[in-house]
Structure formats: structure tokens, C-alpha cells
Amino acid sequence: MTAAPPTARPASARTAVAALVGALLLLLLPGVSSARAAAPAPPPVKDGFGLTRVGAVTGSATNFVLTVTTPQVAGEHAIRILLPDDYADRPDKRYPVLYFLHGASDNPANPGLAYPALTAATSMITVIPDGGLRGWYTDWLDGGTAAGPQNWQTFHLNQVVPFVDANLRTLTDRKHRAVGGLSMGGFGALHYAQARPELFGQVLTMSGANDLSADEMVIRGAVVGTLTNAGTVLCAPSGGQPCGFDFGPTVSSDAVFGTPYPVFGADWRWNAADPTAHAGLLADTGIAVYTGNGNGNPAGMEFWAEGTAKRFTDRLAALGIPHRYVNYGNGAGWGPACDGGHSSGCWAQDLVDYVPRLEAAFAA
């Protein structure tokens, strides 16, 4: 009697067996199981110090953006955090921190602010907090403008700094905390280092508004221009993209520091915030100043930034305060993308020069 042929397995059964065998083989192959594992996530962050997170954290485990609200400043505010590659693998290790302050009309949600030299840092955390389109890193004199509350200094120094220290493994003494920035943020860095010397042991200003005195009325005019939106006449149709000269609701020229006009001492608040006038407060702080010359063109912002850099460093020299001053002129030899202007190509090279020096200072 001939044996009956075996009954064929249903196709679904054959598929299930093949999948099981395939899975077992994958587990035996080196590196495959880890490659299929979930991607590392940013560390958990809890609300506190007046900050409330909204929305999801976006980005990678080492370069991510979280968004917060605070009664101190109207609206929602992005904070970009850059962690060294070994952060998740070294739960016993704490890291120094650089607070990096952006310029006018920018936002930490812009990935371009994560400059290559910052993301390449191997031994420090970088925090890039929102400073507003024209927040000027201070608590505004007029808190009742159409822009709403604008207490940027309180937000950054009394909220963001302790929030970061509570949520990340930071070294919290001043010698392991730095503040730096570019353009508007260059002023902010000097202003914060002078206002709270117990917080910051290192300060960096790149193409900054380093002098707010009446000797630099063009700089005062630039500040006022951001408040009054004077540049919006230069805005053109842009396919729905925001105009870089539109800084939000138009407010008074006096909203931040009071009147800018040096008449009978009425501009005293500008003088009180002037980094050059108070350079002596940085006597125990590591200082770095970078600028180009704007190719000698007064129509460019870097031409005037160079003037404030010279005034500031001259004052440091007169006081006998050590500092690093780099004037790369027209940008020749200062990185392939630097033209000596008020531009990210030059700032990227500034950071290539500065970040290793800062990490060495932290280590020392």
C-alpha cells in the first residue's frame, strides 16, 4: 500500500516558520540586534524653577530641543541642548556647561545654531536658550508693551541655569560654567558675566555689541531699530518665510533701557548696561573677543562691531585684565566661509578656535 503524500503546510504556516528562523539567525549575527534596538533618547527633563515644558522633545540623544513657557517672558521658548557623545554611557560623570546666546532674529529651534565646533565638543554640555528676536538679554524697563512680559535676564539666570543643573549632570561651580554669544548674544554674554560673576568663569563675545555708550550711537541705533521695526521697509515678498527685519510687535525705542539720547544723563540705563564701562567686573574671568572688520564698509554691521571690540579690549588692557582678542580682518585665512562680515561663516571659525581652548580651561 502506497503511503499517502504528506499534507502541505498552509502558506501562512510556512511564512511564520520562515520568520522565526530569520529572527533566530539575526540574533546570532554580531551587531544586528543592537542595530535594530530603539535609538537612544534624550535624558528625561522635569519642570521646575518656573519653567513648564510644552510639546515633545525633538532631535537626537545628544542634540535636542525642548520648549518651555514661563510667566517671565511671553510665548513659548525653545532651548537647544548639545551633549557630549559619552553622556549616556558615563552616568557617573559630570560636565562643564557653555551657555551660548544667539543673535537678533534667530531662534534655538534653528539647527544652524548647533555649530559644528559645538556639536564636536567632547567634554562639555552646550545650552542654547531662546533670547527672543530682540530680547537683548535683559529685563525690559517697560513690561507693558504689546510684546508682553520680557524679563529675559530673569528667565535665563534665575530659571534656565538652575533648571539645567537640576536635569543634567553638570558641574555647578563658576569655573566650570561659561557664557558666550554672537552679535546681540555677544552683548548678552558680557552683560550676564558682569551681572552675575559668581555664575560664570569664562565669557566669549563674537561680533558683539560690546559698547552701549554714547560713543557708539550706531550700536544704540541698531538696538532701537529692532524695537521699532525700522527695517521692515526692507522686507520683500518671501514665499511665506518671515522677514529677518521683523522683530515682532513694534514697541517704543525706550522699552528696554529707557531713552537712548544722552541729554542731561537721561540715558543712564544704557550706561549702566554698557559692558565696556564695567569691564573691571571681569577681572577674575577668562575673556575671549572675536571680530572681523567688515571689509571697512560702514554699511555693514561688522564694521561697527569691530569698533566696539576695540573699545572693549582697549579698556581691558588699560585695566591690566588678561584676555584673548582675535581680529581676523577681512576673513582671509579665517576659514573658507569667512568674508570678514557679520556672518555665520566667520562665527563658525571663531568657535573652531575657541571651543578647544574653553574645554582646556575647564579641564585645567
mmCIF file of C-alpha atoms in Angstrom:
data_model
loop_
_atom_site.group_PDB
_atom_site.id
_atom_site.type_symbol
_atom_site.label_atom_id
_atom_site.label_comp_id
_atom_site.label_asym_id
_atom_site.label_seq_id
_atom_site.Cartn_x
_atom_site.Cartn_y
_atom_site.Cartn_z
ATOM 1 C CA MET A 1 0.000 0.000 0.000
ATOM 2 C CA THR A 2 1.428 3.237 -1.027
ATOM 3 C CA ALA A 3 1.814 5.830 1.714
ATOM 4 C CA ALA A 4 -0.225 8.961 1.289
ATOM 5 C CA PRO A 5 1.763 12.063 0.399
ATOM 6 C CA PRO A 6 2.367 14.448 3.327
ATOM 7 C CA THR A 7 -0.146 17.232 3.634
ATOM 8 C CA ALA A 8 1.357 20.540 2.515
ATOM 9 C CA ARG A 9 1.650 23.221 5.199
ATOM 10 C CA PRO A 10 -0.609 26.219 4.675
ATOM 11 C CA ALA A 11 1.217 29.263 3.259
ATOM 12 C CA SER A 12 0.629 31.202 6.466
ATOM 13 C CA ALA A 13 2.325 28.473 8.484
ATOM 14 C CA ARG A 14 5.316 28.412 6.124
ATOM 15 C CA THR A 15 5.630 32.205 6.446
ATOM 16 C CA ALA A 16 5.570 32.039 10.228
ATOM 17 C CA VAL A 17 8.277 29.359 10.325
ATOM 18 C CA ALA A 18 10.459 31.337 7.924
ATOM 19 C CA ALA A 19 10.055 34.463 10.020
ATOM 20 C CA LEU A 20 11.007 32.567 13.167
ATOM 21 C CA VAL A 21 14.117 31.091 11.553
ATOM 22 C CA GLY A 22 15.069 34.501 10.162
ATOM 23 C CA ALA A 23 14.721 36.094 13.568
ATOM 24 C CA LEU A 24 16.920 33.449 15.179
ATOM 25 C CA LEU A 25 19.576 33.944 12.523
ATOM 26 C CA LEU A 26 19.515 37.709 13.055
ATOM 27 C CA LEU A 27 20.077 37.236 16.751
ATOM 28 C CA LEU A 28 23.174 35.162 16.001
ATOM 29 C CA LEU A 29 24.714 37.793 13.728
ATOM 30 C CA PRO A 30 27.026 40.224 15.591
ATOM 31 C CA GLY A 31 25.819 43.809 15.756
ATOM 32 C CA VAL A 32 22.447 43.173 14.124
ATOM 33 C CA SER A 33 20.373 43.026 17.284
ATOM 34 C CA SER A 34 21.914 46.268 18.597
ATOM 35 C CA ALA A 35 21.337 47.981 15.265
ATOM 36 C CA ARG A 36 17.638 47.110 15.477
ATOM 37 C CA ALA A 37 17.332 48.361 19.049
ATOM 38 C CA ALA A 38 15.488 51.562 19.753
ATOM 39 C CA ALA A 39 17.522 54.705 19.102
ATOM 40 C CA PRO A 40 18.864 56.393 22.246
ATOM 41 C CA ALA A 41 16.588 59.137 23.548
ATOM 42 C CA PRO A 42 17.390 62.457 25.208
ATOM 43 C CA PRO A 43 17.538 62.288 29.005
ATOM 44 C CA PRO A 44 14.258 62.928 30.838
ATOM 45 C CA VAL A 45 13.637 66.526 31.848
ATOM 46 C CA LYS A 46 11.304 67.690 34.614
ATOM 47 C CA ASP A 47 9.563 71.032 35.016
ATOM 48 C CA GLY A 48 10.800 73.412 37.666
ATOM 49 C CA PHE A 49 12.107 76.865 38.567
ATOM 50 C CA GLY A 50 9.094 78.479 36.893
ATOM 51 C CA LEU A 51 9.565 76.608 33.603
ATOM 52 C CA THR A 52 6.845 74.359 32.176
ATOM 53 C CA ARG A 53 7.593 72.113 29.211
ATOM 54 C CA VAL A 54 5.156 72.077 26.307
ATOM 55 C CA GLY A 55 5.101 69.711 23.352
ATOM 56 C CA ALA A 56 7.509 66.913 22.585
ATOM 57 C CA VAL A 57 11.282 66.974 22.818
ATOM 58 C CA THR A 58 12.705 66.798 19.295
ATOM 59 C CA GLY A 59 16.100 65.771 17.956
ATOM 60 C CA SER A 60 18.640 63.136 18.922
ATOM 61 C CA ALA A 61 20.016 61.943 22.237
ATOM 62 C CA THR A 62 22.884 64.430 22.002
ATOM 63 C CA ASN A 63 21.312 67.331 20.071
ATOM 64 C CA PHE A 64 17.736 68.046 21.067
ATOM 65 C CA VAL A 65 15.285 70.891 21.543
ATOM 66 C CA LEU A 66 12.723 71.263 24.293
ATOM 67 C CA THR A 67 10.131 74.022 24.538
ATOM 68 C CA VAL A 68 9.106 75.799 27.725
ATOM 69 C CA THR A 69 6.821 78.541 28.926
ATOM 70 C CA THR A 70 7.435 80.965 31.783
ATOM 71 C CA PRO A 71 5.490 83.884 33.256
ATOM 72 C CA GLN A 72 8.681 85.936 32.870
ATOM 73 C CA VAL A 73 8.580 86.057 29.051
ATOM 74 C CA ALA A 74 5.545 85.907 26.766
ATOM 75 C CA GLY A 75 5.194 82.959 24.421
ATOM 76 C CA GLU A 76 6.896 79.589 24.040
ATOM 77 C CA HIS A 77 10.681 79.295 24.098
ATOM 78 C CA ALA A 78 12.951 76.687 22.579
ATOM 79 C CA ILE A 79 16.085 75.536 24.392
ATOM 80 C CA ARG A 80 18.603 73.520 22.385
ATOM 81 C CA ILE A 81 20.902 71.219 24.348
ATOM 82 C CA LEU A 82 24.061 69.600 22.988
ATOM 83 C CA LEU A 83 25.513 66.718 24.976
ATOM 84 C CA PRO A 84 28.900 65.033 24.527
ATOM 85 C CA ASP A 85 28.740 61.612 22.882
ATOM 86 C CA ASP A 86 29.642 59.767 26.078
ATOM 87 C CA TYR A 87 26.951 61.419 28.231
ATOM 88 C CA ALA A 88 24.610 58.401 28.305
ATOM 89 C CA ASP A 89 27.482 55.932 28.765
ATOM 90 C CA ARG A 90 29.009 57.755 31.735
ATOM 91 C CA PRO A 91 26.266 58.087 34.375
ATOM 92 C CA ASP A 92 28.937 58.810 36.980
ATOM 93 C CA LYS A 93 30.397 61.788 35.121
ATOM 94 C CA ARG A 94 29.526 65.475 35.417
ATOM 95 C CA TYR A 95 30.258 68.062 32.760
ATOM 96 C CA PRO A 96 31.017 71.801 32.471
ATOM 97 C CA VAL A 97 28.495 73.925 30.597
ATOM 98 C CA LEU A 98 28.637 76.646 27.965
ATOM 99 C CA TYR A 99 25.555 78.834 27.662
ATOM 100 C CA PHE A 100 25.594 80.062 24.066
ATOM 101 C CA LEU A 101 23.463 83.127 23.297
ATOM 102 C CA HIS A 102 22.206 83.728 19.764
ATOM 103 C CA GLY A 103 21.845 86.955 17.838
ATOM 104 C CA ALA A 104 18.800 89.024 16.900
ATOM 105 C CA SER A 105 16.085 87.456 14.734
ATOM 106 C CA ASP A 106 17.244 83.906 15.469
ATOM 107 C CA ASN A 107 15.789 81.005 17.435
ATOM 108 C CA PRO A 108 17.396 77.915 19.015
ATOM 109 C CA ALA A 109 14.986 75.763 17.020
ATOM 110 C CA ASN A 110 17.166 76.701 14.035
ATOM 111 C CA PRO A 111 19.561 73.730 13.649
ATOM 112 C CA GLY A 112 22.186 76.098 12.221
ATOM 113 C CA LEU A 113 22.874 77.363 15.746
ATOM 114 C CA ALA A 114 24.342 73.966 16.584
ATOM 115 C CA TYR A 115 27.651 74.981 15.025
ATOM 116 C CA PRO A 116 29.965 72.070 14.136
ATOM 117 C CA ALA A 117 32.542 73.056 16.760
ATOM 118 C CA LEU A 118 29.838 72.927 19.438
ATOM 119 C CA THR A 119 28.479 69.536 18.402
ATOM 120 C CA ALA A 120 32.053 68.198 18.187
ATOM 121 C CA ALA A 121 32.871 69.174 21.780
ATOM 122 C CA THR A 122 33.854 66.065 23.703
ATOM 123 C CA SER A 123 33.869 67.172 27.316
ATOM 124 C CA MET A 124 31.197 69.836 27.834
ATOM 125 C CA ILE A 125 27.472 70.490 27.532
ATOM 126 C CA THR A 126 26.219 73.416 25.443
ATOM 127 C CA VAL A 127 22.873 75.072 26.191
ATOM 128 C CA ILE A 128 21.385 77.461 23.634
ATOM 129 C CA PRO A 129 18.368 79.198 25.221
ATOM 130 C CA ASP A 130 15.887 81.388 23.399
ATOM 131 C CA GLY A 131 16.814 85.060 23.710
ATOM 132 C CA GLY A 132 13.925 86.404 21.636
ATOM 133 C CA LEU A 133 14.101 88.085 18.266
ATOM 134 C CA ARG A 134 15.217 91.243 20.081
ATOM 135 C CA GLY A 135 15.175 90.383 23.789
ATOM 136 C CA TRP A 136 18.599 91.981 24.380
ATOM 137 C CA TYR A 137 19.281 89.673 27.318
ATOM 138 C CA THR A 138 17.870 91.994 29.928
ATOM 139 C CA ASP A 139 14.662 92.615 31.859
ATOM 140 C CA TRP A 140 12.920 95.310 29.877
ATOM 141 C CA LEU A 141 12.242 98.608 31.580
ATOM 142 C CA ASP A 142 8.717 98.693 30.120
ATOM 143 C CA GLY A 143 6.866 95.494 30.990
ATOM 144 C CA GLY A 144 3.585 96.640 29.497
ATOM 145 C CA THR A 145 4.361 96.723 25.785
ATOM 146 C CA ALA A 146 2.495 94.866 23.047
ATOM 147 C CA ALA A 147 5.232 92.223 23.255
ATOM 148 C CA GLY A 148 4.105 91.168 26.727
ATOM 149 C CA PRO A 149 6.486 90.345 29.610
ATOM 150 C CA GLN A 150 10.141 90.456 28.508
ATOM 151 C CA ASN A 151 12.203 89.556 31.570
ATOM 152 C CA TRP A 152 14.953 87.750 29.682
ATOM 153 C CA GLN A 153 17.679 88.098 32.294
ATOM 154 C CA THR A 154 15.444 86.634 34.995
ATOM 155 C CA PHE A 155 14.397 83.834 32.630
ATOM 156 C CA HIS A 156 17.970 82.855 31.812
ATOM 157 C CA LEU A 157 19.823 83.356 35.084
ATOM 158 C CA ASN A 158 17.138 82.538 37.650
ATOM 159 C CA GLN A 159 15.286 79.844 35.725
ATOM 160 C CA VAL A 160 17.212 78.235 32.859
ATOM 161 C CA VAL A 161 20.526 77.850 34.707
ATOM 162 C CA PRO A 162 19.086 76.060 37.770
ATOM 163 C CA PHE A 163 16.701 74.100 35.510
ATOM 164 C CA VAL A 164 19.660 72.750 33.543
ATOM 165 C CA ASP A 165 21.630 71.974 36.698
ATOM 166 C CA ALA A 166 18.643 70.075 38.127
ATOM 167 C CA ASN A 167 18.034 67.998 34.994
ATOM 168 C CA LEU A 168 21.524 67.329 33.625
ATOM 169 C CA ARG A 169 24.756 66.131 35.204
ATOM 170 C CA THR A 170 26.518 69.473 35.336
ATOM 171 C CA LEU A 171 29.415 70.875 37.295
ATOM 172 C CA THR A 172 27.841 73.830 39.050
ATOM 173 C CA ASP A 173 30.776 75.975 40.175
ATOM 174 C CA ARG A 174 31.697 79.106 38.197
ATOM 175 C CA LYS A 175 34.991 77.723 36.923
ATOM 176 C CA HIS A 176 33.018 75.055 35.058
ATOM 177 C CA ARG A 177 30.362 77.374 33.618
ATOM 178 C CA ALA A 178 30.835 79.747 30.670
ATOM 179 C CA VAL A 179 28.626 82.158 28.764
ATOM 180 C CA GLY A 180 29.225 83.234 25.192
ATOM 181 C CA GLY A 181 27.353 84.640 22.270
ATOM 182 C CA LEU A 182 27.346 86.352 18.928
ATOM 183 C CA SER A 183 26.103 89.800 17.904
ATOM 184 C CA MET A 184 23.202 90.588 20.281
ATOM 185 C CA GLY A 185 24.265 87.489 22.207
ATOM 186 C CA GLY A 186 27.812 88.824 22.482
ATOM 187 C CA PHE A 187 26.425 91.749 24.447
ATOM 188 C CA GLY A 188 24.270 89.326 26.438
ATOM 189 C CA ALA A 189 27.258 87.193 27.377
ATOM 190 C CA LEU A 190 29.254 90.155 28.695
ATOM 191 C CA HIS A 191 26.200 91.575 30.428
ATOM 192 C CA TYR A 192 25.437 88.297 32.211
ATOM 193 C CA ALA A 193 29.062 87.669 33.188
ATOM 194 C CA GLN A 194 29.205 91.157 34.700
ATOM 195 C CA ALA A 195 25.790 90.972 36.369
ATOM 196 C CA ARG A 196 26.389 87.535 37.913
ATOM 197 C CA PRO A 197 30.146 86.952 38.241
ATOM 198 C CA GLU A 198 29.503 84.132 40.719
ATOM 199 C CA LEU A 199 27.886 82.111 37.905
ATOM 200 C CA PHE A 200 30.376 82.365 35.036
ATOM 201 C CA GLY A 201 34.128 81.869 34.993
ATOM 202 C CA GLN A 202 34.559 82.298 31.220
ATOM 203 C CA VAL A 203 32.968 84.706 28.742
ATOM 204 C CA LEU A 204 33.033 84.883 24.943
ATOM 205 C CA THR A 205 31.806 87.648 22.656
ATOM 206 C CA MET A 206 31.823 87.250 18.866
ATOM 207 C CA SER A 207 30.963 90.320 16.754
ATOM 208 C CA GLY A 208 29.170 91.565 19.837
ATOM 209 C CA ALA A 209 27.547 94.826 20.808
ATOM 210 C CA ASN A 210 30.328 95.298 23.345
ATOM 211 C CA ASP A 211 29.845 99.029 23.911
ATOM 212 C CA LEU A 212 26.493 100.722 24.514
ATOM 213 C CA SER A 213 27.912 104.118 25.452
ATOM 214 C CA ALA A 214 27.137 107.360 23.678
ATOM 215 C CA ASP A 215 30.460 106.885 21.865
ATOM 216 C CA GLU A 216 28.743 104.095 19.927
ATOM 217 C CA MET A 217 25.453 105.701 18.928
ATOM 218 C CA VAL A 218 25.249 103.474 15.854
ATOM 219 C CA ILE A 219 25.025 100.456 18.175
ATOM 220 C CA ARG A 220 22.305 102.178 20.164
ATOM 221 C CA GLY A 221 20.568 102.870 16.880
ATOM 222 C CA ALA A 222 20.732 99.186 15.969
ATOM 223 C CA VAL A 223 19.083 98.262 19.269
ATOM 224 C CA VAL A 224 16.370 100.857 18.753
ATOM 225 C CA GLY A 225 15.870 99.619 15.183
ATOM 226 C CA THR A 226 14.964 96.165 16.462
ATOM 227 C CA LEU A 227 12.449 97.648 18.895
ATOM 228 C CA THR A 228 10.733 99.952 16.436
ATOM 229 C CA ASN A 229 10.950 97.554 13.478
ATOM 230 C CA ALA A 230 12.550 100.280 11.407
ATOM 231 C CA GLY A 231 13.944 97.710 8.990
ATOM 232 C CA THR A 232 10.613 96.270 7.882
ATOM 233 C CA VAL A 233 10.612 98.714 4.964
ATOM 234 C CA LEU A 234 13.329 96.454 3.545
ATOM 235 C CA CYS A 235 11.143 93.360 3.715
ATOM 236 C CA ALA A 236 10.073 91.897 0.400
ATOM 237 C CA PRO A 237 7.730 89.034 -0.559
ATOM 238 C CA SER A 238 9.449 85.839 0.542
ATOM 239 C CA GLY A 239 7.130 82.960 -0.213
ATOM 240 C CA GLY A 240 5.701 82.926 3.294
ATOM 241 C CA GLN A 241 9.049 82.998 5.088
ATOM 242 C CA PRO A 242 9.384 85.505 7.959
ATOM 243 C CA CYS A 243 11.324 88.669 7.239
ATOM 244 C CA GLY A 244 14.599 88.914 9.139
ATOM 245 C CA PHE A 245 13.903 92.601 9.809
ATOM 246 C CA ASP A 246 10.561 91.970 11.525
ATOM 247 C CA PHE A 247 11.214 91.567 15.238
ATOM 248 C CA GLY A 248 7.650 91.218 16.451
ATOM 249 C CA PRO A 249 5.212 93.810 17.781
ATOM 250 C CA THR A 250 6.543 97.346 17.404
ATOM 251 C CA VAL A 251 7.411 98.871 20.772
ATOM 252 C CA SER A 252 8.865 102.154 21.995
ATOM 253 C CA SER A 253 12.522 102.979 21.480
ATOM 254 C CA ASP A 254 12.691 103.369 25.267
ATOM 255 C CA ALA A 255 11.240 99.925 26.081
ATOM 256 C CA VAL A 256 14.480 98.175 27.075
ATOM 257 C CA PHE A 257 16.945 100.715 28.506
ATOM 258 C CA GLY A 258 14.923 103.919 28.511
ATOM 259 C CA THR A 259 15.795 106.861 26.281
ATOM 260 C CA PRO A 260 18.932 106.337 24.198
ATOM 261 C CA TYR A 261 19.606 110.064 23.919
ATOM 262 C CA PRO A 262 22.485 111.390 26.086
ATOM 263 C CA VAL A 263 20.700 114.516 27.311
ATOM 264 C CA PHE A 264 21.199 115.534 30.967
ATOM 265 C CA GLY A 265 22.089 111.946 31.882
ATOM 266 C CA ALA A 266 18.709 110.607 30.770
ATOM 267 C CA ASP A 267 20.449 107.639 29.121
ATOM 268 C CA TRP A 268 21.898 106.355 32.393
ATOM 269 C CA ARG A 269 20.373 102.893 31.982
ATOM 270 C CA TRP A 270 22.260 102.407 28.724
ATOM 271 C CA ASN A 271 25.457 103.371 30.508
ATOM 272 C CA ALA A 272 24.643 101.042 33.401
ATOM 273 C CA ALA A 273 24.358 98.136 30.931
ATOM 274 C CA ASP A 274 27.437 99.115 28.887
ATOM 275 C CA PRO A 275 29.946 96.217 29.010
ATOM 276 C CA THR A 276 32.935 98.452 28.262
ATOM 277 C CA ALA A 277 32.186 100.829 31.124
ATOM 278 C CA HIS A 278 32.063 97.883 33.526
ATOM 279 C CA ALA A 279 34.951 95.840 32.149
ATOM 280 C CA GLY A 280 36.566 95.818 35.584
ATOM 281 C CA LEU A 281 33.908 93.389 36.810
ATOM 282 C CA LEU A 282 35.560 90.713 34.654
ATOM 283 C CA ALA A 283 38.934 90.858 36.387
ATOM 284 C CA ASP A 284 38.646 87.234 37.546
ATOM 285 C CA THR A 285 37.001 85.894 34.384
ATOM 286 C CA GLY A 286 38.524 84.302 31.297
ATOM 287 C CA ILE A 287 37.677 86.586 28.360
ATOM 288 C CA ALA A 288 37.702 85.990 24.599
ATOM 289 C CA VAL A 289 36.777 88.577 21.966
ATOM 290 C CA TYR A 290 36.442 87.856 18.225
ATOM 291 C CA THR A 291 35.663 90.273 15.398
ATOM 292 C CA GLY A 292 36.182 90.946 11.726
ATOM 293 C CA ASN A 293 36.500 94.369 10.117
ATOM 294 C CA GLY A 294 33.536 94.224 7.771
ATOM 295 C CA ASN A 295 35.962 94.994 4.933
ATOM 296 C CA GLY A 296 35.970 98.591 6.116
ATOM 297 C CA ASN A 297 32.389 99.133 4.927
ATOM 298 C CA PRO A 298 30.317 101.298 7.317
ATOM 299 C CA ALA A 299 27.159 99.934 5.700
ATOM 300 C CA GLY A 300 27.889 96.531 7.264
ATOM 301 C CA MET A 301 27.255 95.676 10.910
ATOM 302 C CA GLU A 302 30.692 94.097 11.403
ATOM 303 C CA PHE A 303 32.406 97.435 10.751
ATOM 304 C CA TRP A 304 30.709 98.774 13.879
ATOM 305 C CA ALA A 305 31.160 95.552 15.833
ATOM 306 C CA GLU A 306 34.903 95.892 15.277
ATOM 307 C CA GLY A 307 34.748 99.366 16.812
ATOM 308 C CA THR A 308 33.073 98.044 19.956
ATOM 309 C CA ALA A 309 35.574 95.177 20.175
ATOM 310 C CA LYS A 310 38.466 97.637 20.030
ATOM 311 C CA ARG A 311 36.941 99.917 22.658
ATOM 312 C CA PHE A 312 36.238 96.970 24.945
ATOM 313 C CA THR A 313 39.674 95.366 24.627
ATOM 314 C CA ASP A 314 41.394 98.743 24.976
ATOM 315 C CA ARG A 315 39.575 99.155 28.267
ATOM 316 C CA LEU A 316 40.617 95.666 29.390
ATOM 317 C CA ALA A 317 44.227 96.451 28.508
ATOM 318 C CA ALA A 318 44.093 99.729 30.429
ATOM 319 C CA LEU A 319 42.842 97.826 33.469
ATOM 320 C CA GLY A 320 45.524 95.153 33.078
ATOM 321 C CA ILE A 321 42.938 92.396 32.638
ATOM 322 C CA PRO A 322 44.182 89.426 30.568
ATOM 323 C CA HIS A 323 42.071 88.496 27.555
ATOM 324 C CA ARG A 324 42.218 86.858 24.141
ATOM 325 C CA TYR A 325 41.478 89.203 21.241
ATOM 326 C CA VAL A 326 41.215 87.920 17.678
ATOM 327 C CA ASN A 327 40.591 90.387 14.854
ATOM 328 C CA TYR A 328 40.542 88.381 11.627
ATOM 329 C CA GLY A 329 40.068 91.467 9.465
ATOM 330 C CA ASN A 330 38.577 90.610 6.085
ATOM 331 C CA GLY A 331 38.495 86.921 6.928
ATOM 332 C CA ALA A 332 41.401 85.870 4.713
ATOM 333 C CA GLY A 333 42.763 82.678 6.226
ATOM 334 C CA TRP A 334 39.999 82.528 8.832
ATOM 335 C CA GLY A 335 38.090 79.559 7.465
ATOM 336 C CA PRO A 336 36.827 79.025 3.915
ATOM 337 C CA ALA A 337 33.417 80.613 4.581
ATOM 338 C CA CYS A 338 34.521 83.790 6.390
ATOM 339 C CA ASP A 339 34.464 87.052 4.466
ATOM 340 C CA GLY A 340 35.161 89.314 7.446
ATOM 341 C CA GLY A 341 31.486 90.224 7.735
ATOM 342 C CA HIS A 342 28.730 89.761 10.274
ATOM 343 C CA SER A 343 28.146 86.183 9.198
ATOM 344 C CA SER A 344 27.833 82.608 10.370
ATOM 345 C CA GLY A 345 30.828 81.554 8.263
ATOM 346 C CA CYS A 346 33.082 83.676 10.460
ATOM 347 C CA TRP A 347 31.378 82.695 13.714
ATOM 348 C CA ALA A 348 31.764 79.013 12.866
ATOM 349 C CA GLN A 349 35.527 79.541 12.588
ATOM 350 C CA ASP A 350 35.576 81.597 15.794
ATOM 351 C CA LEU A 351 34.150 78.556 17.567
ATOM 352 C CA VAL A 352 36.645 76.208 15.918
ATOM 353 C CA ASP A 353 39.343 78.338 17.537
ATOM 354 C CA TYR A 354 37.559 78.896 20.840
ATOM 355 C CA VAL A 355 35.913 75.611 21.844
ATOM 356 C CA PRO A 356 39.147 73.594 22.326
ATOM 357 C CA ARG A 357 40.546 76.473 24.375
ATOM 358 C CA LEU A 358 37.424 76.536 26.529
ATOM 359 C CA GLU A 359 37.492 72.766 27.063
ATOM 360 C CA ALA A 360 41.147 73.042 28.064
ATOM 361 C CA ALA A 361 40.296 75.840 30.519
ATOM 362 C CA PHE A 362 37.514 73.727 32.011
ATOM 363 C CA ALA A 363 39.892 70.789 32.362
ATOM 364 C CA ALA A 364 42.519 72.958 33.998
#
